[in-house]
Amino acid sequence: MKLAILPGDGIGTEIVAQAVRVLQALDLKFEMEEAKVGGAAYEAFGHPLPDATLNLAKSADAILFGAAGDWKYDTLDRPLRPEQAILGLRKHLGLFANLRPAICYEQLTHASSLKPELVAGLDILIIRELTGDIYFGQPRGRRTATDGHFPGALEAFDTMRYSVPEIERIGHVAFQAAQKRSKKVCSVDKANVLETFQLWKDVMTEVGKSYPDVQLSHMYVDNAAMQLVKAPKAFDVVVTGNMFGDILSDEASMLTGSIGMLPSASLDKANKGLYEPSHGSAPDIAGKGVANPLATILSAAMMLRYSLAQPEAAVRIEAAVQAVLAQGLRTPDIYSDGTTKVGTSQMGDAVVAALSTQG
Ligand code: IPM
Ligand code: MG
């Protein structure tokens, strides 16, 4: 099993190092190769996604990714910004299915900004289409307006678009995921305003006919944003487009108390995937040894499950994470009175130790 290890920027290096230790503590054989990505790659090679990094990612069975981005690159031309690395990997590797679980761990119920009873036991799976929509739609750019409210003015434009097969394939991912869970899919759209999402809704309805055991509902994105904070436990699998999924997955992550806990998987049609924490590079705390490595460690567990066919190892990692939470160990982002504050590497130590004491 060949793994591409792409730590990236900010806290990426610290948290990926802990996930690598956890993988090495399993009785499995991995070949791991590391490469620079994002701002780190820009500094070293003048490009956020150098060919060598892309080729390594292509040749690997799975990719463990830390984070890309730092405010200090905000003034670079867009193609050179760190974020282009993750967008480029998604595009070049065809990683169209983004799985973002939002799970509220029992011990962290009180870390949520919502009332504990609203989030206790929360377990939502957001499935975000990742290679289409307004993120990648052409044409895009700047031009002089020839119509609209201010003809002659400089304007910028992007294109929201989805084709039927693009919607179908993410629909199948969602329905199949729901079959393994509570058999409910909520498709989020803006069909009341947007052509793109009227098509989305129509296609989801068609795809749903092949899954009579799964209950499909539709919801407008604005209402979904509201329902997510009103009654989040009413959701199970949520499927939506790239842009809405970006926004709703951040919202859902905070229901759980800490974005520092949430893993993600981005899969291609053969389940090869890129695994990364749902949080970003957090440059404000980078290098301080306080970042929470658990989202990355849990991403490694998802990698074992989805791309490496090692579900038992995935369960072991998840159980080890539960064990350290039960021991009361907390990085600052999830700390509360009565628990023990630890740093990034101590948290990694604890997970490795918990693995070694499993029966
Ligand atoms: C995410 C991030 C990315 C996105 C950025 C870094 C390009 O916010 O993975 O959610 O918008 O998809
Ligand atoms: Mg985002």
GROMACS .gro file of C-alpha atoms in nm, residues 34-207:
model
  174
   34GLU     CA    1   0.619   1.269   0.138
   35ALA     CA    2   0.598   1.573  -0.088
   36LYS     CA    3   0.543   1.943  -0.054
   37VAL     CA    4   0.211   2.099  -0.144
   38GLY     CA    5   0.046   2.440  -0.112
   39GLY     CA    6   0.244   2.736   0.016
   40ALA     CA    7   0.529   2.506   0.119
   41ALA     CA    8   0.562   2.387  -0.241
   42TYR     CA    9   0.534   2.742  -0.372
   43GLU     CA   10   0.823   2.847  -0.147
   44ALA     CA   11   1.039   2.554  -0.258
   45PHE     CA   12   0.945   2.518  -0.626
   46GLY     CA   13   0.743   2.826  -0.722
   47HIS     CA   14   0.418   2.631  -0.766
   48PRO     CA   15   0.158   2.508  -0.511
   49LEU     CA   16   0.112   2.177  -0.694
   50PRO     CA   17   0.443   2.082  -0.858
   51ASP     CA   18   0.440   1.798  -1.113
   52ALA     CA   19   0.639   1.576  -0.876
   53THR     CA   20   0.370   1.613  -0.609
   54LEU     CA   21   0.086   1.554  -0.853
   55ASN     CA   22   0.261   1.247  -0.996
   56LEU     CA   23   0.321   1.107  -0.649
   57ALA     CA   24  -0.048   1.159  -0.569
   58LYS     CA   25  -0.145   0.984  -0.893
   59SER     CA   26   0.082   0.687  -0.829
   60ALA     CA   27  -0.024   0.633  -0.467
   61ASP     CA   28  -0.310   0.413  -0.347
   62ALA     CA   29  -0.424   0.691  -0.116
   63ILE     CA   30  -0.323   1.041  -0.016
   64LEU     CA   31  -0.302   1.184   0.333
   65PHE     CA   32  -0.328   1.560   0.311
   66GLY     CA   33  -0.278   1.814   0.589
   67ALA     CA   34  -0.385   2.163   0.489
   68ALA     CA   35  -0.297   2.432   0.238
   69GLY     CA   36  -0.311   2.805   0.277
   70ASP     CA   37  -0.182   3.106   0.461
   71TRP     CA   38  -0.295   3.466   0.455
   72LYS     CA   39   0.053   3.568   0.349
   73TYR     CA   40  -0.016   3.423   0.002
   74ASP     CA   41  -0.341   3.616  -0.046
   75THR     CA   42  -0.174   3.867  -0.277
   76LEU     CA   43  -0.032   3.604  -0.516
   77ASP     CA   44  -0.195   3.551  -0.854
   78ARG     CA   45  -0.477   3.301  -0.810
   79PRO     CA   46  -0.303   3.010  -0.993
   80LEU     CA   47  -0.013   3.033  -0.747
   81ARG     CA   48  -0.215   3.042  -0.427
   82PRO     CA   49  -0.194   2.740  -0.194
   83GLU     CA   50  -0.567   2.662  -0.232
   84GLN     CA   51  -0.502   2.583  -0.597
   85ALA     CA   52  -0.312   2.274  -0.481
   86ILE     CA   53  -0.616   2.112  -0.327
   87LEU     CA   54  -0.842   2.224  -0.611
   88GLY     CA   55  -0.588   2.089  -0.863
   89LEU     CA   56  -0.562   1.753  -0.684
   90ARG     CA   57  -0.941   1.721  -0.679
   91LYS     CA   58  -0.961   1.804  -1.049
   92HIS     CA   59  -0.663   1.603  -1.180
   93LEU     CA   60  -0.746   1.296  -0.972
   94GLY     CA   61  -1.120   1.313  -1.041
   95LEU     CA   62  -1.205   1.324  -0.670
   96PHE     CA   63  -1.571   1.405  -0.719
   97ALA     CA   64  -1.719   1.263  -0.399
   98ASN     CA   65  -1.641   1.443  -0.076
   99LEU     CA   66  -1.757   1.270   0.241
  100ARG     CA   67  -1.768   1.491   0.548
  101PRO     CA   68  -1.906   1.321   0.856
  102ALA     CA   69  -2.019   1.546   1.139
  103ILE     CA   70  -2.022   1.335   1.451
  104CYS     CA   71  -2.075   1.473   1.799
  105TYR     CA   72  -1.866   1.264   2.037
  106GLU     CA   73  -2.039   1.195   2.364
  107GLN     CA   74  -1.757   1.350   2.566
  108LEU     CA   75  -1.768   1.671   2.359
  109THR     CA   76  -2.141   1.735   2.367
  110HIS     CA   77  -2.079   2.041   2.582
  111ALA     CA   78  -1.823   2.187   2.342
  112SER     CA   79  -2.097   2.260   2.089
  113SER     CA   80  -2.239   2.609   2.072
  114LEU     CA   81  -2.584   2.448   2.054
  115LYS     CA   82  -2.773   2.308   2.351
  116PRO     CA   83  -2.640   1.961   2.440
  117GLU     CA   84  -2.978   1.795   2.383
  118LEU     CA   85  -2.981   1.921   2.022
  119VAL     CA   86  -2.645   1.766   1.936
  120ALA     CA   87  -2.606   1.464   2.166
  121GLY     CA   88  -2.561   1.161   1.943
  122LEU     CA   89  -2.545   1.371   1.624
  123ASP     CA   90  -2.416   1.171   1.326
  124ILE     CA   91  -2.461   1.338   0.988
  125LEU     CA   92  -2.281   1.254   0.666
  126ILE     CA   93  -2.249   1.543   0.425
  127ILE     CA   94  -2.174   1.431   0.071
  128ARG     CA   95  -2.046   1.722  -0.133
  129GLU     CA   96  -1.990   1.707  -0.508
  130LEU     CA   97  -1.632   1.823  -0.543
  131THR     CA   98  -1.526   1.868  -0.905
  132GLY     CA   99  -1.811   2.063  -1.063
  133ASP     CA  100  -2.042   2.356  -0.994
  134ILE     CA  101  -1.933   2.719  -0.980
  135TYR     CA  102  -1.593   2.611  -0.844
  136PHE     CA  103  -1.481   2.473  -1.180
  137GLY     CA  104  -1.742   2.600  -1.427
  138GLN     CA  105  -1.610   2.784  -1.730
  139PRO     CA  106  -1.620   3.056  -1.845
  140ARG     CA  107  -1.509   3.270  -1.557
  141GLY     CA  108  -1.312   3.587  -1.530
  142ARG     CA  109  -1.332   3.964  -1.558
  143ARG     CA  110  -1.464   4.175  -1.840
  144THR     CA  111  -1.631   4.502  -1.918
  145ALA     CA  112  -2.004   4.472  -1.868
  146THR     CA  113  -2.208   4.521  -2.181
  147ASP     CA  114  -2.546   4.497  -2.011
  148GLY     CA  115  -2.688   4.477  -1.658
  149HIS     CA  116  -2.717   4.768  -1.416
  150PHE     CA  117  -2.383   4.928  -1.501
  151PRO     CA  118  -2.284   4.880  -1.867
  152GLY     CA  119  -1.919   4.973  -1.918
  153ALA     CA  120  -1.821   4.882  -1.562
  154LEU     CA  121  -1.563   4.619  -1.475
  155GLU     CA  122  -1.740   4.301  -1.372
  156ALA     CA  123  -1.640   3.953  -1.262
  157PHE     CA  124  -1.832   3.634  -1.338
  158ASP     CA  125  -1.830   3.262  -1.262
  159THR     CA  126  -2.036   2.984  -1.413
  160MET     CA  127  -2.252   2.748  -1.213
  161ARG     CA  128  -2.308   2.427  -1.408
  162TYR     CA  129  -2.379   2.058  -1.361
  163SER     CA  130  -2.438   1.788  -1.620
  164VAL     CA  131  -2.677   1.496  -1.572
  165PRO     CA  132  -2.400   1.230  -1.534
  166GLU     CA  133  -2.219   1.448  -1.279
  167ILE     CA  134  -2.533   1.468  -1.067
  168GLU     CA  135  -2.613   1.099  -1.117
  169ARG     CA  136  -2.276   0.974  -0.997
  170ILE     CA  137  -2.278   1.178  -0.676
  171GLY     CA  138  -2.641   1.074  -0.627
  172HIS     CA  139  -2.541   0.708  -0.638
  173VAL     CA  140  -2.269   0.770  -0.380
  174ALA     CA  141  -2.525   0.932  -0.149
  175PHE     CA  142  -2.793   0.665  -0.187
  176GLN     CA  143  -2.543   0.384  -0.140
  177ALA     CA  144  -2.404   0.553   0.172
  178ALA     CA  145  -2.759   0.590   0.304
  179GLN     CA  146  -2.826   0.218   0.249
  180LYS     CA  147  -2.551   0.148   0.504
  181ARG     CA  148  -2.696   0.402   0.750
  182SER     CA  149  -3.049   0.505   0.832
  183LYS     CA  150  -3.173   0.501   0.470
  184LYS     CA  151  -3.250   0.871   0.443
  185VAL     CA  152  -3.107   1.117   0.191
  186CYS     CA  153  -3.175   1.489   0.194
  187SER     CA  154  -3.075   1.655  -0.133
  188VAL     CA  155  -3.002   2.024  -0.089
  189ASP     CA  156  -3.061   2.259  -0.382
  190LYS     CA  157  -3.179   2.604  -0.484
  191ALA     CA  158  -3.422   2.485  -0.746
  192ASN     CA  159  -3.655   2.775  -0.675
  193VAL     CA  160  -3.403   3.016  -0.829
  194LEU     CA  161  -3.130   2.833  -1.020
  195GLU     CA  162  -3.155   2.626  -1.341
  196THR     CA  163  -2.851   2.425  -1.234
  197PHE     CA  164  -3.024   2.313  -0.918
  198GLN     CA  165  -3.358   2.246  -1.083
  199LEU     CA  166  -3.169   1.991  -1.292
  200TRP     CA  167  -2.995   1.869  -0.976
  201LYS     CA  168  -3.331   1.810  -0.807
  202ASP     CA  169  -3.484   1.637  -1.112
  203VAL     CA  170  -3.184   1.404  -1.150
  204MET     CA  171  -3.173   1.320  -0.777
  205THR     CA  172  -3.541   1.227  -0.796
  206GLU     CA  173  -3.469   0.996  -1.092
  207VAL     CA  174  -3.166   0.836  -0.926
   0.00000   0.00000   0.00000
